[in-house]
Amino acid sequence: MLDTTPFLVGTERPFRLADHDPAARIGFEGGKHEGRSALGAMTTRLAELQRHLWAEGQRAVLVVLQAMDTGGKDGTIRHVFSGVNPQGVRVWSFGAPTELELAHDYLWRVHLRTPERGTITIFNRSHYEDVIVVRVRGLVPEERWARRFEHIRQFERMLADEGTVIVKVFINISKEEQRVRLQKRLDDPEKRWKFRRGDLDDRRLWDPFQTAYEEAVTQTSTEYAPWYVVPGDRKWYRNLVVSSILVRTLEQMDPRLPPPEPGLDDVVVQ
Ligand code: ADP
């Protein structure tokens, strides 16, 4: 299995995106073809571990996925979780908050969606939008968003203490790769529906977004809820890295099948 430690931010400070190459292909000799077959093996293993997590029913896994626009969150979810039983996995996509959500604190809608014991939940965007887009677009004053790093550390600490294993992944694409992907959306009739003019506004704010990500990752990468920064320019490599991170995480958790009822050895079904 791929060594995932090069992508682990851990408590490295300060975290700089410049130290992480979006086109990197660390620890894997093959190309796209080999990468795809390696992913096949990982998705099978992930499915097996997920079955054990479900059977154990004691702990949960929360996967937080963040990226710049076109970063590949949707594609990652589609490929990495293709083998797992849908019953034990949920995906929540967080868009701009509704009126009801805005009437509560920013973690309310997030806490509602955290995983039940025995299951995996993937957050497609998350509470990190509340210190990233909210900051870049000036949706709340600095004194409010700046306090949120502490709230988030405490919130994640509480989830971890109560049995949720948290894995946070930032898919790191280059500005040039984003240009290519946005242009493809415009040019491909199958993809044009995904293009929003607002994507270009966000692209103009590339640098402030990168700064906001750097600070969010620096402030919230902890031992109990670490960030991984995954090279995003090659889709097959990104998928392989993310699935390796999840397989490794679940292997470390080592979910156990519950013991069978005693005395079943002589039971024969008639
Ligand atoms: P995606 O881009 O993830 O495929 P959408 O096109 O539905 O999904 O975009 C979701 C939008 O919601 C993004 O522009 C994102 O910045 C915005 N959003 C998410 N969370 C928040 C938040 N807490 N406050 C403001 N905007 C948010």
mmCIF file of C-alpha atoms and ligand atoms in Angstrom:
data_model
loop_
_atom_site.group_PDB
_atom_site.id
_atom_site.type_symbol
_atom_site.label_atom_id
_atom_site.label_comp_id
_atom_site.label_asym_id
_atom_site.label_seq_id
_atom_site.Cartn_x
_atom_site.Cartn_y
_atom_site.Cartn_z
ATOM 1 C CA MET A 1 0.000 0.000 0.000
ATOM 2 C CA LEU A 2 1.066 3.558 -0.702
ATOM 3 C CA ASP A 3 2.866 5.296 2.165
ATOM 4 C CA THR A 4 0.505 8.109 3.136
ATOM 5 C CA THR A 5 2.782 9.890 5.618
ATOM 6 C CA PRO A 6 4.125 12.395 3.031
ATOM 7 C CA PHE A 7 0.587 13.805 2.778
ATOM 8 C CA LEU A 8 -0.073 14.013 6.498
ATOM 9 C CA VAL A 9 0.201 17.574 7.749
ATOM 10 C CA GLY A 10 0.194 16.483 11.355
ATOM 11 C CA THR A 11 1.399 19.290 13.524
ATOM 12 C CA GLU A 12 3.898 20.691 11.004
ATOM 13 C CA ARG A 13 3.865 24.501 11.463
ATOM 14 C CA PRO A 14 3.384 26.726 9.681
ATOM 15 C CA PHE A 15 1.762 24.723 6.950
ATOM 16 C CA ARG A 16 2.553 26.088 3.466
ATOM 17 C CA LEU A 17 0.838 24.955 0.295
ATOM 18 C CA ALA A 18 3.996 25.886 -1.601
ATOM 19 C CA ASP A 19 5.648 22.840 0.011
ATOM 20 C CA HIS A 20 3.048 20.505 -1.549
ATOM 21 C CA ASP A 21 3.271 19.859 -5.292
ATOM 22 C CA PRO A 22 -0.222 19.319 -6.820
ATOM 23 C CA ALA A 23 1.343 17.158 -9.549
ATOM 24 C CA ALA A 24 3.409 14.988 -7.192
ATOM 25 C CA ARG A 25 3.395 11.206 -7.611
ATOM 26 C CA ILE A 26 5.234 10.088 -4.523
ATOM 27 C CA GLY A 27 5.733 6.410 -3.681
ATOM 28 C CA PHE A 28 4.165 4.931 -6.789
ATOM 29 C CA GLU A 29 6.194 3.822 -9.792
ATOM 30 C CA GLY A 30 3.427 3.009 -12.258
ATOM 31 C CA GLY A 31 1.258 5.237 -14.415
ATOM 32 C CA LYS A 32 -2.479 5.690 -14.857
ATOM 33 C CA HIS A 33 -3.154 2.083 -15.837
ATOM 34 C CA GLU A 34 -1.283 0.581 -12.876
ATOM 35 C CA GLY A 35 -2.780 3.243 -10.605
ATOM 36 C CA ARG A 36 -6.275 2.196 -11.565
ATOM 37 C CA SER A 37 -5.652 -1.478 -10.851
ATOM 38 C CA ALA A 38 -4.064 -0.577 -7.518
ATOM 39 C CA LEU A 39 -7.207 1.424 -6.706
ATOM 40 C CA GLY A 40 -9.335 -1.642 -7.447
ATOM 41 C CA ALA A 41 -7.522 -3.599 -4.752
ATOM 42 C CA MET A 42 -7.906 -0.732 -2.293
ATOM 43 C CA THR A 43 -11.649 -0.348 -2.860
ATOM 44 C CA THR A 44 -12.117 -4.073 -2.190
ATOM 45 C CA ARG A 45 -10.137 -3.766 1.037
ATOM 46 C CA LEU A 46 -12.088 -0.655 2.059
ATOM 47 C CA ALA A 47 -15.363 -2.529 1.555
ATOM 48 C CA GLU A 48 -14.147 -5.350 3.801
ATOM 49 C CA LEU A 49 -13.052 -2.958 6.551
ATOM 50 C CA GLN A 50 -16.336 -1.083 6.306
ATOM 51 C CA ARG A 51 -18.271 -4.337 6.810
ATOM 52 C CA HIS A 52 -16.302 -4.889 10.006
ATOM 53 C CA LEU A 53 -16.891 -1.312 11.174
ATOM 54 C CA TRP A 54 -20.618 -1.813 10.647
ATOM 55 C CA ALA A 55 -20.638 -5.182 12.410
ATOM 56 C CA GLU A 56 -18.669 -3.792 15.340
ATOM 57 C CA GLY A 57 -21.097 -0.872 15.631
ATOM 58 C CA GLN A 58 -18.999 1.011 18.188
ATOM 59 C CA ARG A 59 -17.136 3.675 16.287
ATOM 60 C CA ALA A 60 -17.706 5.962 13.308
ATOM 61 C CA VAL A 61 -15.563 7.571 10.613
ATOM 62 C CA LEU A 62 -15.954 11.136 9.390
ATOM 63 C CA VAL A 63 -14.180 12.081 6.179
ATOM 64 C CA VAL A 64 -13.999 15.829 5.521
ATOM 65 C CA LEU A 65 -13.292 16.685 1.880
ATOM 66 C CA GLN A 66 -12.306 20.189 0.889
ATOM 67 C CA ALA A 67 -10.889 21.571 -2.366
ATOM 68 C CA MET A 68 -10.877 24.592 -4.610
ATOM 69 C CA ASP A 69 -13.578 24.546 -7.343
ATOM 70 C CA THR A 70 -13.033 21.683 -9.831
ATOM 71 C CA GLY A 71 -10.652 20.156 -7.289
ATOM 72 C CA GLY A 72 -12.306 16.761 -7.727
ATOM 73 C CA LYS A 73 -14.324 16.157 -4.554
ATOM 74 C CA ASP A 74 -17.173 14.510 -6.475
ATOM 75 C CA GLY A 75 -14.872 12.293 -8.536
ATOM 76 C CA THR A 76 -12.972 11.238 -5.432
ATOM 77 C CA ILE A 77 -16.172 10.172 -3.679
ATOM 78 C CA ARG A 78 -17.400 8.322 -6.778
ATOM 79 C CA HIS A 79 -14.212 6.331 -7.240
ATOM 80 C CA VAL A 80 -12.968 5.749 -3.713
ATOM 81 C CA PHE A 81 -16.312 4.551 -2.334
ATOM 82 C CA SER A 82 -17.412 2.606 -5.408
ATOM 83 C CA GLY A 83 -17.057 -0.767 -3.667
ATOM 84 C CA VAL A 84 -18.637 -0.086 -0.287
ATOM 85 C CA ASN A 85 -22.104 -1.049 0.909
ATOM 86 C CA PRO A 86 -24.220 2.113 0.506
ATOM 87 C CA GLN A 87 -26.106 1.211 3.677
ATOM 88 C CA GLY A 88 -23.123 2.046 5.836
ATOM 89 C CA VAL A 89 -21.914 5.165 4.020
ATOM 90 C CA ARG A 90 -23.481 8.599 3.685
ATOM 91 C CA VAL A 91 -22.404 11.652 1.760
ATOM 92 C CA TRP A 92 -23.435 15.123 2.849
ATOM 93 C CA SER A 93 -22.837 18.086 0.570
ATOM 94 C CA PHE A 94 -22.839 21.443 2.262
ATOM 95 C CA GLY A 95 -23.890 24.383 0.093
ATOM 96 C CA ALA A 96 -24.630 27.962 1.059
ATOM 97 C CA PRO A 97 -26.589 27.788 4.340
ATOM 98 C CA THR A 98 -30.389 27.961 4.251
ATOM 99 C CA GLU A 99 -32.377 30.478 6.270
ATOM 100 C CA LEU A 100 -32.995 27.881 8.973
ATOM 101 C CA GLU A 101 -29.306 27.000 9.111
ATOM 102 C CA LEU A 102 -28.339 30.666 9.331
ATOM 103 C CA ALA A 103 -30.739 31.037 12.243
ATOM 104 C CA HIS A 104 -28.458 28.671 14.220
ATOM 105 C CA ASP A 105 -24.775 28.608 15.029
ATOM 106 C CA TYR A 106 -22.604 27.457 12.100
ATOM 107 C CA LEU A 107 -21.868 24.038 13.602
ATOM 108 C CA TRP A 108 -25.539 23.131 14.077
ATOM 109 C CA ARG A 109 -26.104 21.803 10.562
ATOM 110 C CA VAL A 110 -22.757 20.015 10.690
ATOM 111 C CA HIS A 111 -23.353 18.223 13.975
ATOM 112 C CA LEU A 112 -26.729 17.000 12.682
ATOM 113 C CA ARG A 113 -24.925 15.132 9.894
ATOM 114 C CA THR A 114 -22.051 13.501 11.766
ATOM 115 C CA PRO A 115 -21.923 9.701 11.389
ATOM 116 C CA GLU A 116 -23.713 7.158 13.537
ATOM 117 C CA ARG A 117 -21.657 4.426 15.152
ATOM 118 C CA GLY A 118 -20.801 1.753 12.635
ATOM 119 C CA THR A 119 -20.961 4.090 9.639
ATOM 120 C CA ILE A 120 -18.795 6.323 7.486
ATOM 121 C CA THR A 121 -19.917 9.824 6.538
ATOM 122 C CA ILE A 122 -18.242 11.910 3.887
ATOM 123 C CA PHE A 123 -18.584 15.661 4.088
ATOM 124 C CA ASN A 124 -18.433 17.187 0.619
ATOM 125 C CA ARG A 125 -17.499 20.648 1.913
ATOM 126 C CA SER A 126 -17.991 21.125 5.619
ATOM 127 C CA HIS A 127 -17.695 23.481 8.588
ATOM 128 C CA TYR A 128 -14.392 24.552 7.018
ATOM 129 C CA GLU A 129 -16.390 26.705 4.602
ATOM 130 C CA ASP A 130 -17.169 28.795 7.682
ATOM 131 C CA VAL A 131 -13.515 29.797 7.972
ATOM 132 C CA ILE A 132 -12.731 29.780 4.239
ATOM 133 C CA VAL A 133 -15.422 31.089 1.873
ATOM 134 C CA VAL A 134 -16.949 33.069 4.722
ATOM 135 C CA ARG A 135 -13.590 34.715 5.359
ATOM 136 C CA VAL A 136 -12.630 35.312 1.711
ATOM 137 C CA ARG A 137 -16.036 36.749 0.845
ATOM 138 C CA GLY A 138 -16.237 38.758 4.066
ATOM 139 C CA LEU A 139 -19.572 37.156 5.040
ATOM 140 C CA VAL A 140 -18.872 37.652 8.742
ATOM 141 C CA PRO A 141 -16.398 40.019 10.398
ATOM 142 C CA GLU A 142 -12.896 38.765 11.191
ATOM 143 C CA GLU A 143 -13.477 38.764 14.939
ATOM 144 C CA ARG A 144 -16.165 36.111 14.397
ATOM 145 C CA TRP A 145 -14.429 33.780 11.955
ATOM 146 C CA ALA A 146 -11.091 34.061 13.762
ATOM 147 C CA ARG A 147 -12.651 32.570 16.915
ATOM 148 C CA ARG A 148 -13.958 29.604 14.958
ATOM 149 C CA PHE A 149 -10.639 27.751 14.777
ATOM 150 C CA GLU A 150 -10.862 27.191 18.504
ATOM 151 C CA HIS A 151 -14.519 26.121 18.269
ATOM 152 C CA ILE A 152 -13.649 23.679 15.502
ATOM 153 C CA ARG A 153 -10.729 22.175 17.426
ATOM 154 C CA GLN A 154 -12.977 21.656 20.452
ATOM 155 C CA PHE A 155 -15.886 20.308 18.393
ATOM 156 C CA GLU A 156 -13.649 17.781 16.638
ATOM 157 C CA ARG A 157 -12.025 16.861 19.954
ATOM 158 C CA MET A 158 -15.457 16.083 21.373
ATOM 159 C CA LEU A 159 -16.397 13.946 18.362
ATOM 160 C CA ALA A 160 -13.085 12.082 18.594
ATOM 161 C CA ASP A 161 -13.472 11.517 22.359
ATOM 162 C CA GLU A 162 -16.926 10.069 21.744
ATOM 163 C CA GLY A 163 -15.782 7.533 19.158
ATOM 164 C CA THR A 164 -15.633 9.267 15.776
ATOM 165 C CA VAL A 165 -12.388 8.939 13.885
ATOM 166 C CA ILE A 166 -11.869 12.074 11.795
ATOM 167 C CA VAL A 167 -9.870 12.274 8.576
ATOM 168 C CA LYS A 168 -9.622 15.603 6.778
ATOM 169 C CA VAL A 169 -8.485 15.775 3.177
ATOM 170 C CA PHE A 170 -7.606 18.858 1.177
ATOM 171 C CA ILE A 171 -7.329 18.005 -2.502
ATOM 172 C CA ASN A 172 -4.634 20.315 -3.788
ATOM 173 C CA ILE A 173 -4.911 21.318 -7.453
ATOM 174 C CA SER A 174 -2.798 23.885 -9.262
ATOM 175 C CA LYS A 175 -4.214 27.098 -10.681
ATOM 176 C CA GLU A 176 -3.325 25.933 -14.183
ATOM 177 C CA GLU A 177 -5.136 22.616 -13.715
ATOM 178 C CA GLN A 178 -8.201 24.529 -12.548
ATOM 179 C CA ARG A 179 -8.055 26.633 -15.705
ATOM 180 C CA VAL A 180 -7.954 23.499 -17.851
ATOM 181 C CA ARG A 181 -10.864 21.892 -15.985
ATOM 182 C CA LEU A 182 -13.041 25.006 -16.094
ATOM 183 C CA GLN A 183 -12.378 25.391 -19.814
ATOM 184 C CA LYS A 184 -13.310 21.727 -20.321
ATOM 185 C CA ARG A 185 -16.599 22.354 -18.547
ATOM 186 C CA LEU A 186 -17.334 25.140 -20.993
ATOM 187 C CA ASP A 187 -16.325 23.145 -24.043
ATOM 188 C CA ASP A 188 -17.919 19.782 -23.256
ATOM 189 C CA PRO A 189 -21.720 19.716 -23.737
ATOM 190 C CA GLU A 190 -21.922 16.943 -21.114
ATOM 191 C CA LYS A 191 -20.188 19.154 -18.568
ATOM 192 C CA ARG A 192 -21.402 22.639 -19.416
ATOM 193 C CA TRP A 193 -24.302 22.413 -16.946
ATOM 194 C CA LYS A 194 -21.726 22.378 -14.153
ATOM 195 C CA PHE A 195 -20.234 25.712 -15.150
ATOM 196 C CA ARG A 196 -21.270 28.715 -13.099
ATOM 197 C CA ARG A 197 -20.092 32.249 -13.800
ATOM 198 C CA GLY A 198 -19.473 32.491 -10.066
ATOM 199 C CA ASP A 199 -16.653 29.966 -10.515
ATOM 200 C CA LEU A 200 -14.720 32.676 -12.352
ATOM 201 C CA ASP A 201 -15.246 35.104 -9.452
ATOM 202 C CA ASP A 202 -13.853 32.506 -7.060
ATOM 203 C CA ARG A 203 -10.946 31.888 -9.438
ATOM 204 C CA ARG A 204 -10.055 35.586 -9.284
ATOM 205 C CA LEU A 205 -9.841 35.107 -5.523
ATOM 206 C CA TRP A 206 -7.452 32.144 -5.883
ATOM 207 C CA ASP A 207 -4.732 33.668 -3.666
ATOM 208 C CA PRO A 208 -7.001 34.701 -0.776
ATOM 209 C CA PHE A 209 -8.594 31.230 -0.887
ATOM 210 C CA GLN A 210 -5.164 29.569 -0.727
ATOM 211 C CA THR A 211 -4.193 31.765 2.223
ATOM 212 C CA ALA A 212 -7.442 30.912 3.981
ATOM 213 C CA TYR A 213 -6.786 27.193 3.424
ATOM 214 C CA GLU A 214 -3.248 27.498 4.729
ATOM 215 C CA GLU A 215 -4.428 29.122 7.904
ATOM 216 C CA ALA A 216 -7.356 26.740 8.400
ATOM 217 C CA VAL A 217 -5.086 23.723 8.013
ATOM 218 C CA THR A 218 -2.388 25.244 10.240
ATOM 219 C CA GLN A 219 -4.926 26.015 12.954
ATOM 220 C CA THR A 220 -6.858 22.776 12.916
ATOM 221 C CA SER A 221 -4.489 19.942 12.091
ATOM 222 C CA THR A 222 -4.368 17.995 15.318
ATOM 223 C CA GLU A 223 -3.424 14.502 16.366
ATOM 224 C CA TYR A 224 -7.072 13.572 16.836
ATOM 225 C CA ALA A 225 -8.259 15.172 13.557
ATOM 226 C CA PRO A 226 -5.332 15.408 11.148
ATOM 227 C CA TRP A 227 -5.313 17.048 7.742
ATOM 228 C CA TYR A 228 -3.916 15.336 4.693
ATOM 229 C CA VAL A 229 -2.959 17.394 1.649
ATOM 230 C CA VAL A 230 -3.387 15.232 -1.435
ATOM 231 C CA PRO A 231 -1.910 16.084 -4.854
ATOM 232 C CA GLY A 232 -4.937 16.709 -7.073
ATOM 233 C CA ASP A 233 -3.705 17.306 -10.601
ATOM 234 C CA ARG A 234 -3.657 13.611 -11.567
ATOM 235 C CA LYS A 235 -7.078 12.171 -10.839
ATOM 236 C CA TRP A 236 -6.005 8.518 -10.688
ATOM 237 C CA TYR A 237 -3.201 9.312 -8.248
ATOM 238 C CA ARG A 238 -5.505 11.436 -6.083
ATOM 239 C CA ASN A 239 -7.982 8.528 -5.866
ATOM 240 C CA LEU A 240 -5.242 6.107 -4.969
ATOM 241 C CA VAL A 241 -3.893 8.363 -2.212
ATOM 242 C CA VAL A 242 -7.309 9.066 -0.681
ATOM 243 C CA SER A 243 -8.276 5.393 -0.681
ATOM 244 C CA SER A 244 -4.926 4.494 0.872
ATOM 245 C CA ILE A 245 -5.481 7.081 3.619
ATOM 246 C CA LEU A 246 -8.875 5.567 4.413
ATOM 247 C CA VAL A 247 -7.709 1.973 4.309
ATOM 248 C CA ARG A 248 -4.796 2.819 6.587
ATOM 249 C CA THR A 249 -7.074 4.696 8.996
ATOM 250 C CA LEU A 250 -9.525 1.808 9.182
ATOM 251 C CA GLU A 251 -6.730 -0.736 9.553
ATOM 252 C CA GLN A 252 -5.414 1.242 12.506
ATOM 253 C CA MET A 253 -8.910 1.269 14.010
ATOM 254 C CA ASP A 254 -8.996 -2.505 13.479
ATOM 255 C CA PRO A 255 -12.777 -2.960 13.812
ATOM 256 C CA ARG A 256 -13.645 -6.366 15.244
ATOM 257 C CA LEU A 257 -16.567 -8.612 14.386
ATOM 258 C CA PRO A 258 -18.704 -9.119 17.497
ATOM 259 C CA PRO A 259 -18.214 -12.531 19.143
ATOM 260 C CA PRO A 260 -20.847 -15.089 18.113
ATOM 261 C CA GLU A 261 -23.287 -16.455 20.676
ATOM 262 C CA PRO A 262 -21.610 -19.205 22.671
ATOM 263 C CA GLY A 263 -22.403 -22.842 21.908
ATOM 264 C CA LEU A 264 -23.184 -22.517 18.201
ATOM 265 C CA ASP A 265 -20.744 -25.208 17.078
ATOM 266 C CA ASP A 266 -23.270 -28.030 17.335
ATOM 267 C CA VAL A 267 -26.198 -26.097 15.882
ATOM 268 C CA VAL A 268 -27.383 -27.415 12.512
ATOM 269 C CA VAL A 269 -30.109 -25.680 10.576
ATOM 270 C CA GLN A 270 -32.764 -28.272 9.661
HETATM 271 P P1 ADP B 1 -19.709 22.121 -5.300
HETATM 272 O O1 ADP B 1 -19.027 23.358 -5.789
HETATM 273 O O2 ADP B 1 -19.150 21.643 -3.988
HETATM 274 O O3 ADP B 1 -19.838 21.050 -6.314
HETATM 275 P P2 ADP B 1 -22.074 23.754 -5.272
HETATM 276 O O4 ADP B 1 -21.847 24.167 -6.690
HETATM 277 O O5 ADP B 1 -23.482 23.448 -4.793
HETATM 278 O O6 ADP B 1 -21.207 22.498 -4.897
HETATM 279 O O7 ADP B 1 -21.427 24.889 -4.365
HETATM 280 C C1 ADP B 1 -21.663 25.000 -3.028
HETATM 281 C C2 ADP B 1 -21.405 26.441 -2.664
HETATM 282 O O8 ADP B 1 -21.817 26.654 -1.338
HETATM 283 C C3 ADP B 1 -19.948 26.827 -2.766
HETATM 284 O O9 ADP B 1 -19.799 27.990 -3.528
HETATM 285 C C4 ADP B 1 -19.575 27.092 -1.319
HETATM 286 O O10 ADP B 1 -18.588 28.081 -1.173
HETATM 287 C C5 ADP B 1 -20.900 27.491 -0.728
HETATM 288 N N1 ADP B 1 -20.918 27.284 0.726
HETATM 289 C C6 ADP B 1 -20.766 26.133 1.388
HETATM 290 N N2 ADP B 1 -20.809 26.344 2.725
HETATM 291 C C7 ADP B 1 -20.972 27.672 2.898
HETATM 292 C C8 ADP B 1 -21.087 28.504 4.048
HETATM 293 N N3 ADP B 1 -21.027 27.989 5.285
HETATM 294 N N4 ADP B 1 -21.252 29.808 3.841
HETATM 295 C C9 ADP B 1 -21.321 30.313 2.597
HETATM 296 N N5 ADP B 1 -21.223 29.593 1.476
HETATM 297 C C10 ADP B 1 -21.047 28.285 1.614
#
